[in-house]
Every structure is written in C-alpha cells, then in structure tokens.
GROMACS .gro file of C-alpha atoms in nm:
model
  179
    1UNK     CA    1   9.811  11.869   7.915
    2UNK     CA    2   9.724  11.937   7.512
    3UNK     CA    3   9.451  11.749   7.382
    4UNK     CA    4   9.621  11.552   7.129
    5UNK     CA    5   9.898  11.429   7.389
    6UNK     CA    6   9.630  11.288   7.602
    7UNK     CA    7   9.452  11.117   7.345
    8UNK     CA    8   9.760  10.958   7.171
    9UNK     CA    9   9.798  10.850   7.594
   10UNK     CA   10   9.480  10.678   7.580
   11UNK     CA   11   9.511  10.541   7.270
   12UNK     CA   12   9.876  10.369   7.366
   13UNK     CA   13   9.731  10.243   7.655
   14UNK     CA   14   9.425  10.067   7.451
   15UNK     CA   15   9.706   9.925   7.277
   16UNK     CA   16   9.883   9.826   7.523
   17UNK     CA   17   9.535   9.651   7.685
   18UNK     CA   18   9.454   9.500   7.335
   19UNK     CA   19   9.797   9.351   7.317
   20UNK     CA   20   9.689   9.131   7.633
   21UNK     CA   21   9.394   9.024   7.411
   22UNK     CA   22   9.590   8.912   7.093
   23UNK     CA   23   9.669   8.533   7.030
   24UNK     CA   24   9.950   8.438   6.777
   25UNK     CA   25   9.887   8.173   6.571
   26UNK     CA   26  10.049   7.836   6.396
   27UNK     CA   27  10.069   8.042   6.080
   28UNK     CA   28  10.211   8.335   6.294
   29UNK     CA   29   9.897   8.535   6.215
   30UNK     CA   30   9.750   8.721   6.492
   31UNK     CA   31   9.404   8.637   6.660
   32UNK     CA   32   9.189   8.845   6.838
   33UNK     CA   33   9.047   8.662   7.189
   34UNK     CA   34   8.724   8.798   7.304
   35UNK     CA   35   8.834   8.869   7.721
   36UNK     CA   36   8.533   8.740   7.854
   37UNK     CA   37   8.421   8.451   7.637
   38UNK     CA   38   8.799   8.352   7.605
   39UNK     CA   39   8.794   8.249   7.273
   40UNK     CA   40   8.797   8.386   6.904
   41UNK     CA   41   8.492   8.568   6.764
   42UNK     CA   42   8.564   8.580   6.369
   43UNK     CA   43   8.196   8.612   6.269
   44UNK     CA   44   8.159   8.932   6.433
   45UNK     CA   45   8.388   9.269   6.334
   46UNK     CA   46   8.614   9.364   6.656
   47UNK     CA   47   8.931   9.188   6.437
   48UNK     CA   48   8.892   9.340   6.122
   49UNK     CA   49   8.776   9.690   6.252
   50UNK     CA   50   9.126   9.597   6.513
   51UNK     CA   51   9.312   9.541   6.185
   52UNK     CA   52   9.222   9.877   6.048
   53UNK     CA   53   9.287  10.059   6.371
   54UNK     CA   54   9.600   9.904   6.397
   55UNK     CA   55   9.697   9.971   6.001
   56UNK     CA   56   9.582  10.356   5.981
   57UNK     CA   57   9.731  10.446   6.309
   58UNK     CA   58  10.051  10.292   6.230
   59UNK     CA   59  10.099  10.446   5.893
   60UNK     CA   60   9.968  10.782   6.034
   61UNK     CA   61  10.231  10.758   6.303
   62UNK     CA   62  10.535  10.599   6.072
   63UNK     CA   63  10.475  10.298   6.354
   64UNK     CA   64  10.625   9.932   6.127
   65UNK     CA   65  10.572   9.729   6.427
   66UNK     CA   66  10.152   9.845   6.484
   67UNK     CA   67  10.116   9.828   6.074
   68UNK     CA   68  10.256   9.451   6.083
   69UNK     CA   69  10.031   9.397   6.384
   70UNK     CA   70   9.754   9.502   6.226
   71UNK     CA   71   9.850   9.308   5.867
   72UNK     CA   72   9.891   8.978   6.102
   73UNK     CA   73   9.550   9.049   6.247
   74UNK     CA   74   9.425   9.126   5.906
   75UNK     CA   75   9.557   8.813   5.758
   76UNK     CA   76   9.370   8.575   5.985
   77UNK     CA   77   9.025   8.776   5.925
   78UNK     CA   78   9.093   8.705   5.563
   79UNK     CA   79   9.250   8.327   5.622
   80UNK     CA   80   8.912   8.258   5.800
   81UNK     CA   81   8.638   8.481   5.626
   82UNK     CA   82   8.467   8.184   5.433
   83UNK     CA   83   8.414   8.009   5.714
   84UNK     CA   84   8.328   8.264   5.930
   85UNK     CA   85   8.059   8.453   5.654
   86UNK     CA   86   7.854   8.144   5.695
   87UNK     CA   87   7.803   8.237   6.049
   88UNK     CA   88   7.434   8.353   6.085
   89UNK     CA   89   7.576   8.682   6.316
   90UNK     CA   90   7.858   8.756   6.088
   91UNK     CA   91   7.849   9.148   6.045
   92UNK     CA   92   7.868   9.187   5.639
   93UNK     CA   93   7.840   9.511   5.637
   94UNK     CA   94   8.074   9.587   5.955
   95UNK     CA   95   8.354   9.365   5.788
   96UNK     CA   96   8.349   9.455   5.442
   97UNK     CA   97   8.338   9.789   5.530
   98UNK     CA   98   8.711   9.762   5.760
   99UNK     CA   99   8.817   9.620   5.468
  100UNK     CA  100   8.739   9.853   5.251
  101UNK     CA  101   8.882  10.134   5.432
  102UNK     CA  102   9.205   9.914   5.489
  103UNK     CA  103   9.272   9.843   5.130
  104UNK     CA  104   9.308  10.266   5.057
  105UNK     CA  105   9.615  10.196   5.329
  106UNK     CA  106   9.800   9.932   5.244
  107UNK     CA  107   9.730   9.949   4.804
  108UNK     CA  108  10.114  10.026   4.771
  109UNK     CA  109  10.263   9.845   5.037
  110UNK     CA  110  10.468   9.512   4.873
  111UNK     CA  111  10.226   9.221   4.956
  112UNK     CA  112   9.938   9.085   4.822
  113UNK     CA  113   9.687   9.165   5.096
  114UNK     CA  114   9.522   9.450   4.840
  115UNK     CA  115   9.450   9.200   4.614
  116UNK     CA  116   9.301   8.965   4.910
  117UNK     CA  117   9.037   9.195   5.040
  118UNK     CA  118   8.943   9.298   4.670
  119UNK     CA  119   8.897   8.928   4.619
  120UNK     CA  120   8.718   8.902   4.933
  121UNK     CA  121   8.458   9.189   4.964
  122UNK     CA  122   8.375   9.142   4.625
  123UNK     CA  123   8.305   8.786   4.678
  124UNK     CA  124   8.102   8.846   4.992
  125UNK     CA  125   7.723   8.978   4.996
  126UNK     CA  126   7.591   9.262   5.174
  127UNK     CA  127   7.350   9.189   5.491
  128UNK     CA  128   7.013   9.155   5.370
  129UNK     CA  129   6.829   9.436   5.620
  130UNK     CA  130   6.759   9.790   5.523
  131UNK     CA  131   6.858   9.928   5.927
  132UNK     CA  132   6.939  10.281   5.816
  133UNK     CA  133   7.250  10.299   6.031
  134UNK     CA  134   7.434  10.012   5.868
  135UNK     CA  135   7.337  10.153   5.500
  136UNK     CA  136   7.664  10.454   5.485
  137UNK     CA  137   7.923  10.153   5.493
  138UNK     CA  138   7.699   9.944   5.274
  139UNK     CA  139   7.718  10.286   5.013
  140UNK     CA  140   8.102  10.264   5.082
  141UNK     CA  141   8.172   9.937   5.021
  142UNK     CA  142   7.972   9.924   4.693
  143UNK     CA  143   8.102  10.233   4.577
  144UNK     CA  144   8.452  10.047   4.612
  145UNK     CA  145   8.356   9.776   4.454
  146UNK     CA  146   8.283   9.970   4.174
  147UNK     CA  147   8.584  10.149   4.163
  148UNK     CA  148   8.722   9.828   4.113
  149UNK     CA  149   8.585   9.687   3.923
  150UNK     CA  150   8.350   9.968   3.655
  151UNK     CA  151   8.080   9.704   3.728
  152UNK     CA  152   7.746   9.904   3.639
  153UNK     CA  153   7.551   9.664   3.939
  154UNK     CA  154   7.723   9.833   4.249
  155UNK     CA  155   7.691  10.149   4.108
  156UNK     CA  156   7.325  10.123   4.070
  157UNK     CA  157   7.348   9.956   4.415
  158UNK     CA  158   7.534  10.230   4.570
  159UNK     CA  159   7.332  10.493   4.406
  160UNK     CA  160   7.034  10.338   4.559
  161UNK     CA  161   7.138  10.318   4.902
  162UNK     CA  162   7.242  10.679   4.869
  163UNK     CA  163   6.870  10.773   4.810
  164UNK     CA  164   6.729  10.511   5.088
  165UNK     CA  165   6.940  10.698   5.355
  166UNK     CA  166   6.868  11.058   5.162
  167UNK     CA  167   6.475  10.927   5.231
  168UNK     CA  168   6.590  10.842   5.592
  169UNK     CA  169   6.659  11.192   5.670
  170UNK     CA  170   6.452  11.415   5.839
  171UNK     CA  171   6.437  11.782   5.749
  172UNK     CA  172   6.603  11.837   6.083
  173UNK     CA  173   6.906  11.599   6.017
  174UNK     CA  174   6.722  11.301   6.186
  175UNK     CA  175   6.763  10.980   6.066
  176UNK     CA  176   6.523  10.716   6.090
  177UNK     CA  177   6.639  10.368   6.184
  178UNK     CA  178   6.408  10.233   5.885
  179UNK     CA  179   6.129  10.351   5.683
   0.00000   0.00000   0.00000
C-alpha cells in the first residue's frame, strides 16, 4: 500500500474516533469531551489544536463538512476563552499558537471568526516561563501579532525570543530546555 494512502487511512479513522469524542452544544457549537475524565477540558489545547486539524485538513482535502467541524469546534474555544485563560493550567502558548495558524486558513472564508482570534490572541498574554520548547510558537504568535497589527512591542518581543532559542542551541543542533 503507498504511503500517503495509509496515512490518509489512519488519519480518517482518528476522525472517525474523535467524532465519538465531540459534544454538540445549545449554541450548536461543538465541544471536545476528554474520554476518560468525561467532561470538557477548555483550559488546556486538545480543542483548539482539534480545530486546526480539523480546518487545515479540510481545506487541504476540499472536505466542507471537516472545515465546519472544525469552525464549530473553533467557535466554542473562542465562546469560552475568557473564562477558560483564567485557568491556572491554561496552555497560552499552545492555544494562541492553534489560533494563529488557523487564522492563515480561514482569513477569506465569509465569517467573522478571523476577526475573533485576532481579537483574541491579541488580547491574551503569553505564559510567563522561558521552557525553550514552548518559545518557537511564542516567536509565531508574536510575529502575528505584529503582522497585525505594525505594533513595534511584539516585534521586539519576537525578535527576542528568536535570540533566547538561537542561545538555546547547541553547536550540534541541541536545544536546551532552559538556560
């Protein structure tokens, strides 16, 4: 069997497996239900990294029906972010970073969920630690924020994370979790 087929295989049938885990909701946005704990995990980043599975594999594939999965998954991670960033585990870095990636996706598509994550990742801090690991979608995010909004700060913020990771590296590609 070729490669790709058995991938897209395994991918259809995590789909299939995550579709067991999805919850719709009042507002007919969908929730993501943690299997084992049986409930909804906002604070953490399995929906909105879901979301932007769901989004860019649905566009790549011309696939309406996993795009509008992934924009009703997408809406509820946005429709509960304030309450959920107040959460001492939420994963700033993890979220605004799936959002971030997700807004290059869906900037042309006829709602106003563009707008909603620009509103929301530039309203939301980054996480406050300097683990080396988490500092690439940290860069990202702040480098979208400024090419939002020309804002000097996350370019200076961006450039500096840049060097901390460039300081990170070892000669022989190693990273170091933190210096």
């Amino acid at each position: 069997m070729e490669p790709n087929l058995e991938i897209s295989k395994l991918i259809d049938s995590l789909i299939t497996k995550l579709d067991s885990w999805l919850v719709i909701n009042k507002d007919k946005t969908l929730s993501l239900i943690d299997p084992i704990d049986n409930k909804e995990i906002n604070y953490h980043y399995g929906a909105s990294h879901l979301s932007c599975a769901f989004i860019i594999l649905g566009k790549k594939r011309g696939d309406k029906k996993l795009v509008e999965k992934g924009k009703k998954i997408l809406e509820n991670v946005l429709n509960v972010w304030d309450s959920c960033k107040n959460n001492k585990s939420f994963h700033f870095d993890f979220n605004n970073f799936a959002l971030s990636i997700i807004s290059d996706y869906i900037k042309n598509d006829k709602d106003d969920l563009y707008e909603k994550i620009k509103k929301t990742v530039l309203s939301t801090s980054d996480s406050k630690h300097y683990t080396v690991n988490w500092l690439p979608m940290r860069y990202w995010v702040n480098c979208k924020r400024y090419s939002w909004t020309k804002n000097n700060i996350y370019k200076s913020k961006s450039d500096f994370l840049l060097n901390y990771i460039k300081r990170a590296t070892n000669s022989d590609g190693g990273i170091e979790d933190l210096l």
